[in-house]
Short mmCIF file of N, CA and C in Angstrom, two decimals:
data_model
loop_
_atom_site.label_atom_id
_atom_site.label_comp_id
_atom_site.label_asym_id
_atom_site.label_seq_id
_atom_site.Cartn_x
_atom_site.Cartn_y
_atom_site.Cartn_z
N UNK E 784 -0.23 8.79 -11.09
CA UNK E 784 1.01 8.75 -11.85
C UNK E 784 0.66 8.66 -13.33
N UNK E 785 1.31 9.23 -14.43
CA UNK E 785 1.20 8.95 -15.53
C UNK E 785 1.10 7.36 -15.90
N UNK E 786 0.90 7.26 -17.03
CA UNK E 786 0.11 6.03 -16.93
C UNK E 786 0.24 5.55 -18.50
N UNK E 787 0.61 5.00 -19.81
CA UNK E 787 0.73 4.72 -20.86
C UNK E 787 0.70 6.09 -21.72
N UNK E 788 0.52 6.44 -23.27
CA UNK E 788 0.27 6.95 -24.28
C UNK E 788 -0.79 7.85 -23.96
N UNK E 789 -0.76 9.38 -24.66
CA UNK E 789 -1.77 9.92 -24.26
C UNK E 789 -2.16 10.78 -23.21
N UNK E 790 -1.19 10.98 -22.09
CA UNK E 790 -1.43 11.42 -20.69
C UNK E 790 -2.39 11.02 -19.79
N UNK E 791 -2.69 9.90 -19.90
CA UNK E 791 -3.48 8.94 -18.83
C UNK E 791 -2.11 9.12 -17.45
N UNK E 792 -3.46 9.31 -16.49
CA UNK E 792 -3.17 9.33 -15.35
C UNK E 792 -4.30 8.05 -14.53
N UNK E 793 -2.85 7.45 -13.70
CA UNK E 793 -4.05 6.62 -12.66
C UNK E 793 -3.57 7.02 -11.65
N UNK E 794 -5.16 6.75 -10.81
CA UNK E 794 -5.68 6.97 -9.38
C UNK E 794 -6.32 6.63 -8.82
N UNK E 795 -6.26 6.38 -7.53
CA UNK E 795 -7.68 5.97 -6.93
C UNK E 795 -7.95 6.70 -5.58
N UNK E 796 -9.32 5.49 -5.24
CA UNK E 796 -9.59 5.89 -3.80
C UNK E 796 -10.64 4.77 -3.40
N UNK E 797 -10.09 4.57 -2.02
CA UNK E 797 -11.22 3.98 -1.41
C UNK E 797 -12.63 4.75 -0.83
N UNK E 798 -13.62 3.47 -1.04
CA UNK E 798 -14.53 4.13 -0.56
C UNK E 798 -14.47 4.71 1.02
N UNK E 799 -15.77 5.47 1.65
CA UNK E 799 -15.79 5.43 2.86
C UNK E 799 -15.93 4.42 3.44
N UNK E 800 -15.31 4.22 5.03
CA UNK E 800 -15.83 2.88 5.84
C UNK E 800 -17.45 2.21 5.57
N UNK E 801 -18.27 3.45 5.64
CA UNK E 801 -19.54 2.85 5.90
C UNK E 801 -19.96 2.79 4.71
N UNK E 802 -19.32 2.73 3.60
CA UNK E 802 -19.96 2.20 2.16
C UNK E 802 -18.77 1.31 1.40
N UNK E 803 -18.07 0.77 1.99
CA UNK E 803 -17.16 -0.21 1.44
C UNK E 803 -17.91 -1.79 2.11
N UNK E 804 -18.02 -2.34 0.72
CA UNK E 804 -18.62 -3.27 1.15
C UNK E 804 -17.25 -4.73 1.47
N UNK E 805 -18.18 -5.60 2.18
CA UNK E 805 -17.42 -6.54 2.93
C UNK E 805 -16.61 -7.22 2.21
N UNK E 806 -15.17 -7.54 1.26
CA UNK E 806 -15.36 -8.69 0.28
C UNK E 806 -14.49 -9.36 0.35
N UNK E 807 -14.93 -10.64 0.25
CA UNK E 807 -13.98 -12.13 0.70
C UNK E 807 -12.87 -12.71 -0.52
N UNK E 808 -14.01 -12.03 -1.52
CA UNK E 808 -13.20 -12.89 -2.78
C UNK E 808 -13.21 -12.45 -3.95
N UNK E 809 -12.71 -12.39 -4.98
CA UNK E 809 -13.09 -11.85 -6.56
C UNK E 809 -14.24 -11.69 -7.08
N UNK E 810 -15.44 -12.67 -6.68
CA UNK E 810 -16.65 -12.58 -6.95
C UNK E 810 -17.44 -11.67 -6.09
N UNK E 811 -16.98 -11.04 -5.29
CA UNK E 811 -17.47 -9.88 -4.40
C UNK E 811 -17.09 -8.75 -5.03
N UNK E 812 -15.89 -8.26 -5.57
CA UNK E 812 -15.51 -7.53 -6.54
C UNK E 812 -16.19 -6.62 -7.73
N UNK E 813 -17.82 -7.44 -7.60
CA UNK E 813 -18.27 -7.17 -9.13
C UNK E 813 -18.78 -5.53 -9.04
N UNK E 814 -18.97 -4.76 -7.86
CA UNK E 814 -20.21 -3.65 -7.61
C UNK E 814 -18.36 -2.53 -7.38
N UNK E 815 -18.02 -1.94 -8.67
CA UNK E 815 -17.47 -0.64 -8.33
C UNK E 815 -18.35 0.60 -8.48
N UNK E 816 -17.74 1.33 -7.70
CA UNK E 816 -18.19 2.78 -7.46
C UNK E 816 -17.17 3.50 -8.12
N UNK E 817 -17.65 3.72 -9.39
CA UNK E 817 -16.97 4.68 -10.24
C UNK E 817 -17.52 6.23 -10.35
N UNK E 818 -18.51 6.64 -9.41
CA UNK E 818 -18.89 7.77 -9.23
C UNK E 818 -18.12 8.64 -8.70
N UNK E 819 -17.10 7.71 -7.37
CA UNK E 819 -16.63 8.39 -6.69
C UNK E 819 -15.19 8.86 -7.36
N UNK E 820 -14.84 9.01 -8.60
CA UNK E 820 -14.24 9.66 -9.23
C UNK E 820 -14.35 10.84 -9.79
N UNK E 821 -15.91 11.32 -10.35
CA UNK E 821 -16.79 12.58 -10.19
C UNK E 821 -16.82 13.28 -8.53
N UNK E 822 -16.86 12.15 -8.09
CA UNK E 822 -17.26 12.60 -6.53
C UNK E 822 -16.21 13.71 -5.08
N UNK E 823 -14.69 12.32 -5.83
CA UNK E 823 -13.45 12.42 -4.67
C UNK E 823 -12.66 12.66 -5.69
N UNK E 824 -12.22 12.27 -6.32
CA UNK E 824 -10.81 12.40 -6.77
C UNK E 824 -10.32 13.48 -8.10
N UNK E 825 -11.83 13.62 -8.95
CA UNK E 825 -11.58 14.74 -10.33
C UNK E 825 -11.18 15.98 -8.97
N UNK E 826 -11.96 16.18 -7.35
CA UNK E 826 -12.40 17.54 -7.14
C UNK E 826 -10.55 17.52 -6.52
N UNK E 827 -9.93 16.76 -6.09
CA UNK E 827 -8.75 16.62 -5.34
C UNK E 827 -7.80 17.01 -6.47
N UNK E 828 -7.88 16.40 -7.40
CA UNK E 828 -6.82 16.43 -8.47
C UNK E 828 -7.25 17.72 -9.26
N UNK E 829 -7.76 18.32 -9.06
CA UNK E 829 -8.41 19.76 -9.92
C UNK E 829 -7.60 21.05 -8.49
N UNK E 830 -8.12 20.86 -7.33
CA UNK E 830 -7.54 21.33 -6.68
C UNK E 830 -6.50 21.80 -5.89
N UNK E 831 -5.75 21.07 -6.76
CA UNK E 831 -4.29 20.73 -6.82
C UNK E 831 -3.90 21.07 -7.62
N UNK E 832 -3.92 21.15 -8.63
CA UNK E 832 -3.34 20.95 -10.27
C UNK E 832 -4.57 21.64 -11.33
N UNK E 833 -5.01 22.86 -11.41
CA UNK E 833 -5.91 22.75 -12.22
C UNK E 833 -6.22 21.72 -13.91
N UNK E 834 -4.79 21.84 -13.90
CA UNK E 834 -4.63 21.64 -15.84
C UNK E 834 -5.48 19.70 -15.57
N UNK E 835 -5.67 19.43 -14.71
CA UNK E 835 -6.76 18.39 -14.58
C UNK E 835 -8.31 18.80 -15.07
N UNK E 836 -8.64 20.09 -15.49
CA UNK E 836 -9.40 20.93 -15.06
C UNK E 836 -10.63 19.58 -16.26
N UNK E 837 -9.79 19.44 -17.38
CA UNK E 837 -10.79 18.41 -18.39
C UNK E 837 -10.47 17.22 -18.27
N UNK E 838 -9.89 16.50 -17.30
CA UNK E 838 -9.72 15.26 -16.74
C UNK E 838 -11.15 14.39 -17.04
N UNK E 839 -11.02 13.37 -17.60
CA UNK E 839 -12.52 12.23 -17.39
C UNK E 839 -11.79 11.35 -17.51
N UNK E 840 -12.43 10.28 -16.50
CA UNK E 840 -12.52 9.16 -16.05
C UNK E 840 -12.70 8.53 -17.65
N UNK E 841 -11.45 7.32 -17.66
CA UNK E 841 -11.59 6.20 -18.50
C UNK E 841 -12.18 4.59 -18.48
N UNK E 842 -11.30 4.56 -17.17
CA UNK E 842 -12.26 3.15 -17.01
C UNK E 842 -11.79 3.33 -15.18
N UNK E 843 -12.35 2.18 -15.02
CA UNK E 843 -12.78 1.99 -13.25
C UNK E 843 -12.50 0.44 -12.79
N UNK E 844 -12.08 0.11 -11.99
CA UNK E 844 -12.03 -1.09 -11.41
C UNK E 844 -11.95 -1.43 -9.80
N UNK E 845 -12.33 -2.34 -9.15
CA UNK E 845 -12.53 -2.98 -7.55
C UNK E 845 -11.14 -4.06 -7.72
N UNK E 846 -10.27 -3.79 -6.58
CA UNK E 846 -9.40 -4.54 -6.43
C UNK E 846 -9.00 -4.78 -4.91
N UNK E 847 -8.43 -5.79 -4.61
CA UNK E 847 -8.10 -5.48 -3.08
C UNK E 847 -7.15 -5.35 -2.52
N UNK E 848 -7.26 -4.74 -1.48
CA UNK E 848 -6.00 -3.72 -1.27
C UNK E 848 -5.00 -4.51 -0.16
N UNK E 849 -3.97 -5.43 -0.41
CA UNK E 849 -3.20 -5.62 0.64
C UNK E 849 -2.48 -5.03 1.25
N UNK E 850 -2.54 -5.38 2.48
CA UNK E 850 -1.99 -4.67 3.87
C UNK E 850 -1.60 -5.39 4.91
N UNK E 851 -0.75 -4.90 5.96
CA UNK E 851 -0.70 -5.55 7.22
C UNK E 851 -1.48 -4.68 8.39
N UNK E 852 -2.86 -5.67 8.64
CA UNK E 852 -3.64 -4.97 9.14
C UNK E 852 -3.32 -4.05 11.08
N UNK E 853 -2.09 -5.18 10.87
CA UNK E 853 -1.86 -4.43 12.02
C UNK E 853 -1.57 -2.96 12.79
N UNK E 854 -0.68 -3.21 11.87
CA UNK E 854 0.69 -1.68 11.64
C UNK E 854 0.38 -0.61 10.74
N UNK E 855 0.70 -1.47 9.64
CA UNK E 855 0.02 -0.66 8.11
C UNK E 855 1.54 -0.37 7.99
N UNK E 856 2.38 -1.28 8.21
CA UNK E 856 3.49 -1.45 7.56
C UNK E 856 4.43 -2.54 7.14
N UNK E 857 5.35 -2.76 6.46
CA UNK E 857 5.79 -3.88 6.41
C UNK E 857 6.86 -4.76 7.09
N UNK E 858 6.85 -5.99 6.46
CA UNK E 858 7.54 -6.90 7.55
C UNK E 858 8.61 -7.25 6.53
N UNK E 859 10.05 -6.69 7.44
CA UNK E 859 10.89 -7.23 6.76
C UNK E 859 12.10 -8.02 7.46
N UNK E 860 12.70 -8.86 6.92
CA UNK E 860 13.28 -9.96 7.76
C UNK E 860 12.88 -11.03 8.29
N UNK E 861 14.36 -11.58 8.79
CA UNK E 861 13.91 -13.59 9.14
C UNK E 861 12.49 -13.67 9.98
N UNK E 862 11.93 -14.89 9.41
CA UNK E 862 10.79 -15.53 10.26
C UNK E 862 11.91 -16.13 11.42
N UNK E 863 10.83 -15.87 12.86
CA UNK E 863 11.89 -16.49 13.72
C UNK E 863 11.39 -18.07 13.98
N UNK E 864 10.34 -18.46 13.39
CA UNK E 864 10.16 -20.23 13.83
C UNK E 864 10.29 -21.10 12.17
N UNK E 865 10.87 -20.51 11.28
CA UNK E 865 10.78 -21.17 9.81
C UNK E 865 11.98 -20.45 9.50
N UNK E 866 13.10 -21.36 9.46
CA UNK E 866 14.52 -21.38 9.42
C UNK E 866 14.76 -21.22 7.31
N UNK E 867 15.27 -20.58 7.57
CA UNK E 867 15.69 -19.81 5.33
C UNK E 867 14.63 -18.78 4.98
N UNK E 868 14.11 -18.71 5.74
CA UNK E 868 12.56 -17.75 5.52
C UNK E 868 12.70 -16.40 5.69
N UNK E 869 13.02 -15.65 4.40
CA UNK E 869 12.90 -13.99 4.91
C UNK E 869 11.76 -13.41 4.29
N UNK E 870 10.99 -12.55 5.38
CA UNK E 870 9.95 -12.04 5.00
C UNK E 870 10.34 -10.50 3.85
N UNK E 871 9.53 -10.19 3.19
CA UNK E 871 9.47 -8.92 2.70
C UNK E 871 8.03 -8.52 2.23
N UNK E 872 6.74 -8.36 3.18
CA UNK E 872 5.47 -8.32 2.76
C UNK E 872 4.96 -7.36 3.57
N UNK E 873 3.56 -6.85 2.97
CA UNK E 873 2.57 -6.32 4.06
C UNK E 873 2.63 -4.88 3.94
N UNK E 874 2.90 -4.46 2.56
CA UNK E 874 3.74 -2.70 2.63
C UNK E 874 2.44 -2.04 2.11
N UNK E 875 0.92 -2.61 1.81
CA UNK E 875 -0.14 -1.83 1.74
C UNK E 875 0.58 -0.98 0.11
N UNK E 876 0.04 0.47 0.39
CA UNK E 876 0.13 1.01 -1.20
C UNK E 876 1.77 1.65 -0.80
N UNK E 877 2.24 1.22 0.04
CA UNK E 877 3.71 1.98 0.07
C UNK E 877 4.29 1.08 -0.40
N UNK E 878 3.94 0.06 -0.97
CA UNK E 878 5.61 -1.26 -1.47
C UNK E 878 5.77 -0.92 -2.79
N UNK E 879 5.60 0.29 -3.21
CA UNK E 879 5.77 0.41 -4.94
C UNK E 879 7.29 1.45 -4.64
N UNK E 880 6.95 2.10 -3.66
CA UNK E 880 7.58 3.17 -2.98
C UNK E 880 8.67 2.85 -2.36
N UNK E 881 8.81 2.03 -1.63
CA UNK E 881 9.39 1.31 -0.54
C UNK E 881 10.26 0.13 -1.27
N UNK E 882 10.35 -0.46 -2.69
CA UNK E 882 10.23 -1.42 -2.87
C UNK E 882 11.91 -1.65 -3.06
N UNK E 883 12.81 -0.83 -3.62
CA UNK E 883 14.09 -0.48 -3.92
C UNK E 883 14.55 -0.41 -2.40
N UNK E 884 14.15 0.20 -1.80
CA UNK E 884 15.03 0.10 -0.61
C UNK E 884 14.74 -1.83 0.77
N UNK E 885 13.63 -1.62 0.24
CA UNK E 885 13.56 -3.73 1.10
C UNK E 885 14.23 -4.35 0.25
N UNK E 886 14.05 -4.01 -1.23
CA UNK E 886 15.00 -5.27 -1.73
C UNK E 886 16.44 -5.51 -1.50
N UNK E 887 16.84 -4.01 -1.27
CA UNK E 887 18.19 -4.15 -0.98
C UNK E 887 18.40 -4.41 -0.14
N UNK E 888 17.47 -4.45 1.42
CA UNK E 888 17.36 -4.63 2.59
C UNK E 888 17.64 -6.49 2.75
N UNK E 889 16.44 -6.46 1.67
CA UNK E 889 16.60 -8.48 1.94
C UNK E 889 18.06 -8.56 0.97
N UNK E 890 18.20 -8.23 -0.06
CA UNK E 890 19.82 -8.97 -0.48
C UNK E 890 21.09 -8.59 0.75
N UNK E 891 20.72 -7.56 1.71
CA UNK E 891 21.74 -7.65 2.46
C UNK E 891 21.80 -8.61 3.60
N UNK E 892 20.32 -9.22 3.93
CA UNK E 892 19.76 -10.92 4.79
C UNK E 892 20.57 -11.21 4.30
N UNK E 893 20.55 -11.87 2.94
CA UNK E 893 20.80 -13.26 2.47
C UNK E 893 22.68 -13.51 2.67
N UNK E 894 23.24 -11.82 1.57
CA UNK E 894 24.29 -11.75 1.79
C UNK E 894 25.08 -11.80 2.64
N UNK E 895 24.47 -10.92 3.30
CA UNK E 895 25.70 -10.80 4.90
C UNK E 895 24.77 -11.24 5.91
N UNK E 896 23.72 -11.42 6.23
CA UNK E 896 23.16 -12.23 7.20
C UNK E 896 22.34 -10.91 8.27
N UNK E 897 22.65 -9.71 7.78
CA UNK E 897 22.15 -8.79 8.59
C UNK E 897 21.94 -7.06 7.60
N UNK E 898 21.19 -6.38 8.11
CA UNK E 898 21.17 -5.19 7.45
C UNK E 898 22.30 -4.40 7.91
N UNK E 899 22.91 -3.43 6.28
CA UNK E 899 24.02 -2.98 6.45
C UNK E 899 23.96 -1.44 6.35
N UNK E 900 23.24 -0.78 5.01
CA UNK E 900 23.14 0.26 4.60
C UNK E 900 21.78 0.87 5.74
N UNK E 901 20.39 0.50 6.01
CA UNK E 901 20.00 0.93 7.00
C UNK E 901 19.43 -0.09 8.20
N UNK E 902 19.42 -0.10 9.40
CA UNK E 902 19.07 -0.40 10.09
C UNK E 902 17.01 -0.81 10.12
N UNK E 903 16.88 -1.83 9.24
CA UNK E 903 15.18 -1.94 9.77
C UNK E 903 14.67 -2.65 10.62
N UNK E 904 15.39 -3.11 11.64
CA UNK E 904 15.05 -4.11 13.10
C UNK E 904 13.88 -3.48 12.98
N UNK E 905 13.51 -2.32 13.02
CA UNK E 905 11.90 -2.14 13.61
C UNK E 905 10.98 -2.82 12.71
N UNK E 906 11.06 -2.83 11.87
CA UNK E 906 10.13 -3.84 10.68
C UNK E 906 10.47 -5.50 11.00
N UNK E 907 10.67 -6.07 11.58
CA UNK E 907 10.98 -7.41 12.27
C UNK E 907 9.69 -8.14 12.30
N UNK E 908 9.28 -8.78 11.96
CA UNK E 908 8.45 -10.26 12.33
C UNK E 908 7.62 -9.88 14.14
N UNK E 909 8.94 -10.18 14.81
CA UNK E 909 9.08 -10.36 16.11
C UNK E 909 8.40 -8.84 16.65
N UNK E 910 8.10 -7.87 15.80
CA UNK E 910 7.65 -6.48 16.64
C UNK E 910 6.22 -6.77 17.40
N UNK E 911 5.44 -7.23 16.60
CA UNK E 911 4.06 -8.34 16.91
C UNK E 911 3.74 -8.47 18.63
N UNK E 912 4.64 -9.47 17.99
CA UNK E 912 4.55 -10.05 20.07
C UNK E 912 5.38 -9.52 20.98
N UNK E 913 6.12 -8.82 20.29
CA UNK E 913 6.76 -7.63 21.11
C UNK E 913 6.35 -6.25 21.75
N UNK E 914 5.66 -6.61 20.84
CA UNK E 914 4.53 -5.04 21.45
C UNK E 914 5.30 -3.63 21.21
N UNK E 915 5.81 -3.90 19.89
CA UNK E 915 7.20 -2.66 19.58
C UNK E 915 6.20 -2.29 18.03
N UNK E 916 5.29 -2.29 17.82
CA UNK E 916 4.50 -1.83 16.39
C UNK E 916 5.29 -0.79 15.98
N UNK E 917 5.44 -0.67 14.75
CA UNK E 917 5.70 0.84 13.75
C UNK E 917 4.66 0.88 13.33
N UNK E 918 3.90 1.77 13.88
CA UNK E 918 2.67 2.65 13.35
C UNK E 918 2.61 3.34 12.29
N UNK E 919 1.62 3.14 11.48
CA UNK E 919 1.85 4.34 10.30
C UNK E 919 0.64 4.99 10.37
N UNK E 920 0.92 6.18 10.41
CA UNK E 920 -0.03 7.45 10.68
C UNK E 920 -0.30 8.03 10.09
N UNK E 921 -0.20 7.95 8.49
CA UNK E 921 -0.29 8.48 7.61
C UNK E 921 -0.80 7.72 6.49
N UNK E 922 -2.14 6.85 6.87
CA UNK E 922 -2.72 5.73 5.93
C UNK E 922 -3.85 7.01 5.29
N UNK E 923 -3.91 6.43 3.88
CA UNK E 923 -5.26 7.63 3.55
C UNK E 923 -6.07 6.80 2.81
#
């Protein structure tokens, strides 16, 4: 997406499985792979779009990526054992995307006590142990 002054664009990418290293905490953080911007993403964004064609990398950073490792989607609505508790978490890189439509989702919790404009029972807490997952199949 465009990105401040200038036509800065940001982007990323994760590494591969077998070269993403393990990391627990911020201090694990310190080793980015800013190659793989020469590597993955100038050749994606060129191939797409030439006028990337003089694109260079400005700066680089390791961050971590939250998710719900289950699904790879989010949880929205009441906790069912913690009474005032509405969830709205776990949306991975889709909650930037997603984020206008849960919010309105949770002001319609609070308001009316139930969803009005769409139906997201499937995003429920309760899908878990229900064995009702919304899969997302389209993680990249």
């Amino acid at each position: 997406r465009p990105e401040g002054k200038g036509a800065r664009f940001l982007c990323g990418v994760s590494p591969p499985a077998d070269q993403d290293p393990d990391c627990r905490d911020n201090d694990d953080l310190d080793v980015v792979q800013c190659d793989l911007f020469d590597e993955v993403v100038w050749p994606a964004l060129y191939e797409r779009c030439e006028a990337f064609g003089n694109g260079k990398q400005v700066a680089c950073w390791a961050g971590f990526y939250d998710y719900n490792t289950v699904d790879q989607n989010g949880i929205i609505g009441p906790h069912p054992d913690v009474p005032n508790l509405i969830l709205c978490n776990g949306f991975s890189g889709h909650g930037l995307q997603q984020a206008p439509a849960a919010g309105r989702a949770v002001a319609e919790l609070v308001a009316d006590g139930q969803f009005q404009a769409i139906d997201l029972h499937r995003f429920r807490f309760e899908r878990f142990a229900d064995g009702e997952l919304a899969l997302e199949r389209n993680i990249v």
